[in-house]
Coordinates of C-alpha atoms in Angstrom, one line a residue:
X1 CA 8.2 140.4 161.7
X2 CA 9.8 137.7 163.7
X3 CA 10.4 135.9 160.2
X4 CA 12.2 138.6 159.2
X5 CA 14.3 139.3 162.0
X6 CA 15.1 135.4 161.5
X7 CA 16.1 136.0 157.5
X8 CA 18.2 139.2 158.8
X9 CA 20.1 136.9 161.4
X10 CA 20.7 134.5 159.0
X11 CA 21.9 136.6 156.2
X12 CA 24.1 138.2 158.5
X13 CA 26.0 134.6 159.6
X14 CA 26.4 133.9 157.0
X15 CA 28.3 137.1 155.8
X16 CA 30.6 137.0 158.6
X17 CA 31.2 132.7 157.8
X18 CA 32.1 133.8 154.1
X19 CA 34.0 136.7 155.3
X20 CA 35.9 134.4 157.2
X21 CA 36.4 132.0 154.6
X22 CA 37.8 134.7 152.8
X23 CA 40.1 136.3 154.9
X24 CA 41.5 132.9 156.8
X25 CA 43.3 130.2 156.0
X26 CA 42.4 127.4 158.4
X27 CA 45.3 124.7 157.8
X28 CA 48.0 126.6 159.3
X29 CA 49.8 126.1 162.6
X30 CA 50.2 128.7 165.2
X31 CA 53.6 129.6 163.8
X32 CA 52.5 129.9 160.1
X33 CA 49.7 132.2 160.9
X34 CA 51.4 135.7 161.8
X35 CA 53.8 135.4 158.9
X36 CA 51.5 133.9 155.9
X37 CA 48.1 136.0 156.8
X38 CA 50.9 139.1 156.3
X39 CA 52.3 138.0 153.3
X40 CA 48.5 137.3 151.8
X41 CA 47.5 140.9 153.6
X42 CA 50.1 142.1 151.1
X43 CA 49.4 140.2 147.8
X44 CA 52.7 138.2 148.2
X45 CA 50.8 134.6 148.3
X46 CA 47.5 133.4 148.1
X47 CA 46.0 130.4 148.9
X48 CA 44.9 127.0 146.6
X49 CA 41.5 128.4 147.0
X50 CA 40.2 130.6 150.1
X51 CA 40.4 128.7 152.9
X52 CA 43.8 126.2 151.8
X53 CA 47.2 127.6 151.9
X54 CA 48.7 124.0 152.3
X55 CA 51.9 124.8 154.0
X56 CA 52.9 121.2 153.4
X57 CA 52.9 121.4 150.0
X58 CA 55.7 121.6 147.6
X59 CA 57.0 125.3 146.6
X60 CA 57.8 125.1 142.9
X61 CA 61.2 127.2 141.8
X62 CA 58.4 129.7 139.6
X63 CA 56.4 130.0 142.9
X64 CA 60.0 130.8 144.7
X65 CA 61.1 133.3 142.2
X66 CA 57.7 135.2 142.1
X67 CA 57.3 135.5 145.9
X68 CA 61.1 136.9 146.3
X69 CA 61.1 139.1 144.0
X70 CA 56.9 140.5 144.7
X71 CA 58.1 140.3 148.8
X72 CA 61.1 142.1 148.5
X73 CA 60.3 144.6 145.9
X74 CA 62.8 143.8 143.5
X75 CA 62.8 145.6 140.1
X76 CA 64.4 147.1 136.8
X77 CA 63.5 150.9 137.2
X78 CA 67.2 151.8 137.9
X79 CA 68.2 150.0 134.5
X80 CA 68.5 151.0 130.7
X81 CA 68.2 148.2 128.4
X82 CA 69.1 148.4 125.0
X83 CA 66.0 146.3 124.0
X84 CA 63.6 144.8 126.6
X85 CA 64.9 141.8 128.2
X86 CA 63.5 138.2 127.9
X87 CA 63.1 135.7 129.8
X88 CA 64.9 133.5 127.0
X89 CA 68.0 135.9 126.5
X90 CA 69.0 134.9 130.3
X91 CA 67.0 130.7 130.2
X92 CA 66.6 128.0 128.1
X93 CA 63.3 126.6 129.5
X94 CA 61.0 130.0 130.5
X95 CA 58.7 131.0 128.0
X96 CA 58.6 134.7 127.1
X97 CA 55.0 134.7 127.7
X98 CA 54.7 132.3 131.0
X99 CA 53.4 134.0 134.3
X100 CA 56.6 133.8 135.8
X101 CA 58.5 135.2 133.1
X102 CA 59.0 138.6 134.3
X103 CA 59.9 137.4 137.4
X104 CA 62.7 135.0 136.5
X105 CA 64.1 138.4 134.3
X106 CA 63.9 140.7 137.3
X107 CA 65.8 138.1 139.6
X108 CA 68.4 137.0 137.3
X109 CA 69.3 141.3 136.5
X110 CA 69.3 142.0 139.9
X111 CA 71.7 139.2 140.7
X112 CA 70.3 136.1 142.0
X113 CA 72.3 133.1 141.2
X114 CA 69.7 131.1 139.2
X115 CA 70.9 128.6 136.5
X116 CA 70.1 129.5 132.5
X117 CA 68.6 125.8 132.8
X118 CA 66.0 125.9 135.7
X119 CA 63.5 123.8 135.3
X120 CA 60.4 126.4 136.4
X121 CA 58.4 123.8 137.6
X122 CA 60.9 121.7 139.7
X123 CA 61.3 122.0 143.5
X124 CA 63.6 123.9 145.0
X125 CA 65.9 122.5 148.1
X126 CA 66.2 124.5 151.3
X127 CA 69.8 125.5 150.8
X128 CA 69.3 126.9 147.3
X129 CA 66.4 128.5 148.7
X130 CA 68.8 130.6 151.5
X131 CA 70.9 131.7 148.5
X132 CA 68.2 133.0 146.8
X133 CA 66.7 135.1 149.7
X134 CA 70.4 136.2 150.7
X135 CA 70.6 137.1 147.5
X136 CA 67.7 139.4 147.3
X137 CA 67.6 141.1 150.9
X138 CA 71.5 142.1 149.8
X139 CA 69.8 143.9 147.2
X140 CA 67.8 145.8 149.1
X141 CA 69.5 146.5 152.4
X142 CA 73.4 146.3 153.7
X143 CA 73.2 143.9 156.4
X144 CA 74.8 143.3 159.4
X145 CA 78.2 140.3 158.9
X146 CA 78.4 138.6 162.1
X147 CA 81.4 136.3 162.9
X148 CA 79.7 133.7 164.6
X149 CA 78.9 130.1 163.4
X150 CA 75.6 128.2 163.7
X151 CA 76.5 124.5 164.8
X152 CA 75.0 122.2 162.3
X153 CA 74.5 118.5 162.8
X154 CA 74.7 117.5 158.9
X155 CA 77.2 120.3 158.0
X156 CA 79.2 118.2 155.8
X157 CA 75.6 117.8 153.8
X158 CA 75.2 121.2 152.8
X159 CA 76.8 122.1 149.3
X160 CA 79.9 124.6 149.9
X161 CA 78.7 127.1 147.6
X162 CA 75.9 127.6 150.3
X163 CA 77.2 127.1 153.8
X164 CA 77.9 130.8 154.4
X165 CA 73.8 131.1 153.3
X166 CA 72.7 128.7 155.5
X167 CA 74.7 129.5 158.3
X168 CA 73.2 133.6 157.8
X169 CA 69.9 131.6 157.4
X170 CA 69.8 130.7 161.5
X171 CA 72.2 133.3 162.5
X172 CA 69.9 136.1 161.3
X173 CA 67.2 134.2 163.0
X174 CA 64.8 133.8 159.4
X175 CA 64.8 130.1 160.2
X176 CA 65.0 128.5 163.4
X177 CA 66.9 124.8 164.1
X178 CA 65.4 121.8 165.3
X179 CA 66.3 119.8 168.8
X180 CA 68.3 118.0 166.3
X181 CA 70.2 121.0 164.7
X182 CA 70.0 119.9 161.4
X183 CA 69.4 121.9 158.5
X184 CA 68.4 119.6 155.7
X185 CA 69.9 121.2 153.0
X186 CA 69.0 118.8 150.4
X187 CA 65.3 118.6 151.5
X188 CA 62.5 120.7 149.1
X189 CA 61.4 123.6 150.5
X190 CA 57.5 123.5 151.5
X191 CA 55.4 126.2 150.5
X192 CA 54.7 127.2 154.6
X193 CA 58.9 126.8 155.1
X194 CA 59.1 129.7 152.0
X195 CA 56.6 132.1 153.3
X196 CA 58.0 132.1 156.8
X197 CA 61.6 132.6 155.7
X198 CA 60.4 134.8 153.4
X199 CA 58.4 137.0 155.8
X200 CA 61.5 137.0 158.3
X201 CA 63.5 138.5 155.7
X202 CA 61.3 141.0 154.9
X203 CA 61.0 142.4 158.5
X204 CA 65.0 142.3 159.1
X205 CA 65.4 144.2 155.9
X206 CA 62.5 146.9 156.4
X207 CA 63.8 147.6 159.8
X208 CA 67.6 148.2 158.4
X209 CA 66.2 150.3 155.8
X210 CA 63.8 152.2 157.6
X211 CA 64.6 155.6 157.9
X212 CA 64.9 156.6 161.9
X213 CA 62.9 159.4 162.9
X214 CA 64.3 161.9 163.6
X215 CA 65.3 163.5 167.6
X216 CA 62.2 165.9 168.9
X217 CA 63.2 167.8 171.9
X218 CA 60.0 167.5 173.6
X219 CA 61.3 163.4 173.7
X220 CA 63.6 164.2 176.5
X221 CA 63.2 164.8 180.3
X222 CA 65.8 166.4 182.5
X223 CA 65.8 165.2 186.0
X224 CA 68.3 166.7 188.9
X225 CA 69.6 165.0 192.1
X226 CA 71.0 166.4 194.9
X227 CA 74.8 165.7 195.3
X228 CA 75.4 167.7 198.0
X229 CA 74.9 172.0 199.0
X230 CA 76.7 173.3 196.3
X231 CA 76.5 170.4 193.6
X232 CA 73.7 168.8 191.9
X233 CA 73.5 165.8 189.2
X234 CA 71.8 166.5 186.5
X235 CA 70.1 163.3 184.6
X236 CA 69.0 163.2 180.6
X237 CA 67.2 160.6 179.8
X238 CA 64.6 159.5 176.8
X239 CA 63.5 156.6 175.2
X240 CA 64.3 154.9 172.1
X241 CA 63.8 152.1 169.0
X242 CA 66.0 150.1 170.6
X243 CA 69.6 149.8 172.9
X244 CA 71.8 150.7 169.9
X245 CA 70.9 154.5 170.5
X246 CA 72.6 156.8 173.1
X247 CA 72.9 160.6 174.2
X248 CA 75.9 162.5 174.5
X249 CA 76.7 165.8 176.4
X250 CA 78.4 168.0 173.8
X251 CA 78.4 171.1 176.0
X252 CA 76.9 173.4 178.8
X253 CA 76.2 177.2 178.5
X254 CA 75.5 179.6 181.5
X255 CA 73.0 181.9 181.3
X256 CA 73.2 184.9 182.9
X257 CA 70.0 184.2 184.7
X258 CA 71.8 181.3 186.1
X259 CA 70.4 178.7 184.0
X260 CA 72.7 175.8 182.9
X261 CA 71.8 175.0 179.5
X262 CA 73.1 171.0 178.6
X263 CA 73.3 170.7 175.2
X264 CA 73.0 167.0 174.1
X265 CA 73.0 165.3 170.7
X266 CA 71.2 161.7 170.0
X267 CA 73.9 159.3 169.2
X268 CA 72.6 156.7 166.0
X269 CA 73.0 152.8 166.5
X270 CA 76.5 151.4 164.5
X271 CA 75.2 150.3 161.1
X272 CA 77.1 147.3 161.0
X273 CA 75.5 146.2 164.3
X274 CA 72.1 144.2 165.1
X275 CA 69.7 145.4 167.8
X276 CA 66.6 144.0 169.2
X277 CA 63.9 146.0 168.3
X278 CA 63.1 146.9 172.2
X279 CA 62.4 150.4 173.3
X280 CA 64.7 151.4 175.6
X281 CA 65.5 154.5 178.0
X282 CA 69.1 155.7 177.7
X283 CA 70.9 157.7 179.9
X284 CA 73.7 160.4 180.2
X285 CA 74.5 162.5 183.2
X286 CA 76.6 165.9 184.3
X287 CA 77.2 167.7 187.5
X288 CA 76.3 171.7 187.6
X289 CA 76.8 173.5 190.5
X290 CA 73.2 174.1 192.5
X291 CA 73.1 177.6 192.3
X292 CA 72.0 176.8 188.5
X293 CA 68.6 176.0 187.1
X294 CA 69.1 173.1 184.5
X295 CA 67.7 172.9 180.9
X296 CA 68.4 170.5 177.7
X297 CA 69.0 172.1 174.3
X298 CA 69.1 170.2 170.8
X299 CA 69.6 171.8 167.8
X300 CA 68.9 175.2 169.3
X301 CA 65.7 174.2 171.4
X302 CA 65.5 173.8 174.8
X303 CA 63.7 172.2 177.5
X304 CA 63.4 173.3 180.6
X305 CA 65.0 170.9 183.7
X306 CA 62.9 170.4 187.3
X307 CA 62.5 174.1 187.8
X308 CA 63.9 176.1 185.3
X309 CA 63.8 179.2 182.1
X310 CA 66.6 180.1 179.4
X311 CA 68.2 183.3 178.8
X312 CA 71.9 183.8 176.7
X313 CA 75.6 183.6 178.2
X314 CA 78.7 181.1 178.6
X315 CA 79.3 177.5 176.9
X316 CA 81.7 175.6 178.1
X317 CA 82.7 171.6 177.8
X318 CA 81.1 169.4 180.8
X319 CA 84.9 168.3 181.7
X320 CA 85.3 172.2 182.2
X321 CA 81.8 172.4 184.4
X322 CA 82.8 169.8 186.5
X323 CA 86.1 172.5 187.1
X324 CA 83.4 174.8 187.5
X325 CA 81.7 173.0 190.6
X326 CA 84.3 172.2 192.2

């Protein structure tokens, strides 16, 4: 028996060492970790074998190509072809029947500047590499244009066909600058560099693409301050994705069981605009004279305020109730 419970023990170790083996890579930093486990999670990369991703290692431009177009989705379901494409109608040195070959078709349809001569299995520098991934995320989402500029220390290195790229590169926050703020343009790309970009981009694009859910009036809460005898301030609040959401009063009925219905709408974050992704309670506020029980109402639902019921009456602008109470 207590050789058995030994083999069991045993057995079991080493399931969860393989498993581990498996499911890990162990040569990555603390800042490769988070982004390259989620791209492997997702079947976006994978490793020299099961526990090497070698984030030091040279990215090849078929590598690049593969993993942009796999991370970001890219495709050719929207598009009628006459004949299937080929990779040799659009390059000069892919192979129809190489593993990358698809990939290099789908990029170069859906826009991304790559030249007819690439040479698949050459390195690819960091700036072409931010032209690439601009390239794609345009494709799939409408992101914000900021007029800012991202101080570069080798500026005048970067080609000009790519400075607006790698300026978005650090201004969208997918890379992040050295203490020596330089941007190495002409450097090759390493295969940990690619995957973090890459994952970066993917996040900024699913959450501008994401679909907001939409208002539920059980979401808001209705609180109401004493102002004085005959006036009270009544408080909407609720909480939200982030600080580029607001509340608006659009109007205020009176019931006649003296119930002051606030009717409010959810106001939607400027698309042009970035927010941090922080929840966030936002605020909007009226005055109703105290005789009146306050309730919220979206869309034709209401909820009740610190003591009150609905019934069916008045509605009037909240610049006309503050007439009211006074």
């Amino acid at each position: 028996m207590k050789k058995f419970v030994t083999l069991v023990s045993a057995v079991a170790l080493l399931c969860s060492v393989s498993a581990g083996s498996v499911y890990a890579f162990t040569d990555l930093d603390s800042t490769e970790q988070e982004p390259i486990t989620a791209l492997k999670d997702r079947g976006i990369v994978s490793g020299v074998d099961n526990q090497h991703f070698v984030p030091r290692g040279q990215i090849s431009y078929a590598q690049t190509v593969s993993m942009l177009v796999k991370g970001l989705k890219l495709n050719l379901d929207t598009i009628k072809f006459v004949k299937k494409p080929e990779a040799s109608d659009y390059f000069t040195k892919i192979p129809n029947d190489a593993w990358y070959a698809e990939a290099f078709v789908i990029a170069k349809v859906n826009g991304l500047d790559i030249p007819q001569d690439v040479d698949p299995n050459g390195p690819i520098t960091r700036e072409k590499y931010a032209n690439l991934l601009n390239d794609a995320m345009d494709k799939k989402a409408q992101l914000p244009m900021i007029k800012m500029a991202v101080i570069l220390a080798d500026e005048d290195q970067v080609a000009l066909e790519y400075r607006v790229d790698m300026q978005r590169i650090y201004l969208l926050k997918i890379a992040k600058l050295g203490e020596d703020r330089k941007a190495y343009p002409k450097q090759e790309m390493t295969r940990g560099e690619a995957a973090t970009w890459l994952y970066n981009g993917i996040k900024l694009v699913e959450a501008h693409t994401a679909k907001p859910n939409p208002p539920q009036q059980a979401d808001i809460t209705v609180n109401v301050e004493k102002v004085s005898d005959d006036v009270n301030k009544v408080i909407l609040s609720r909480e939200m994705p982030n600080p580029g959401y607001g509340l608006r009063i659009t109007g205020i009925r009176f019931e006649t069981d003296d119930t002051a219905v606030i009717q409010y709408e959810v106001v939607n974050p400027k698309p042009d605009m970035m927010y941090p992704q922080v929840i966030t309670n936002v605020k909007v506020e009226t005055y109703v004279a105290s005789k009146y029980k306050a309730v919220a109402e979206l869309v034709g639902a209401s909820i009740p305020g610190s003591d009150g019921t609905t019934a069916s009456s008045e509605t009037v602008t909240p610049e006309a109730a503050a007439v009211q109470v006074q």
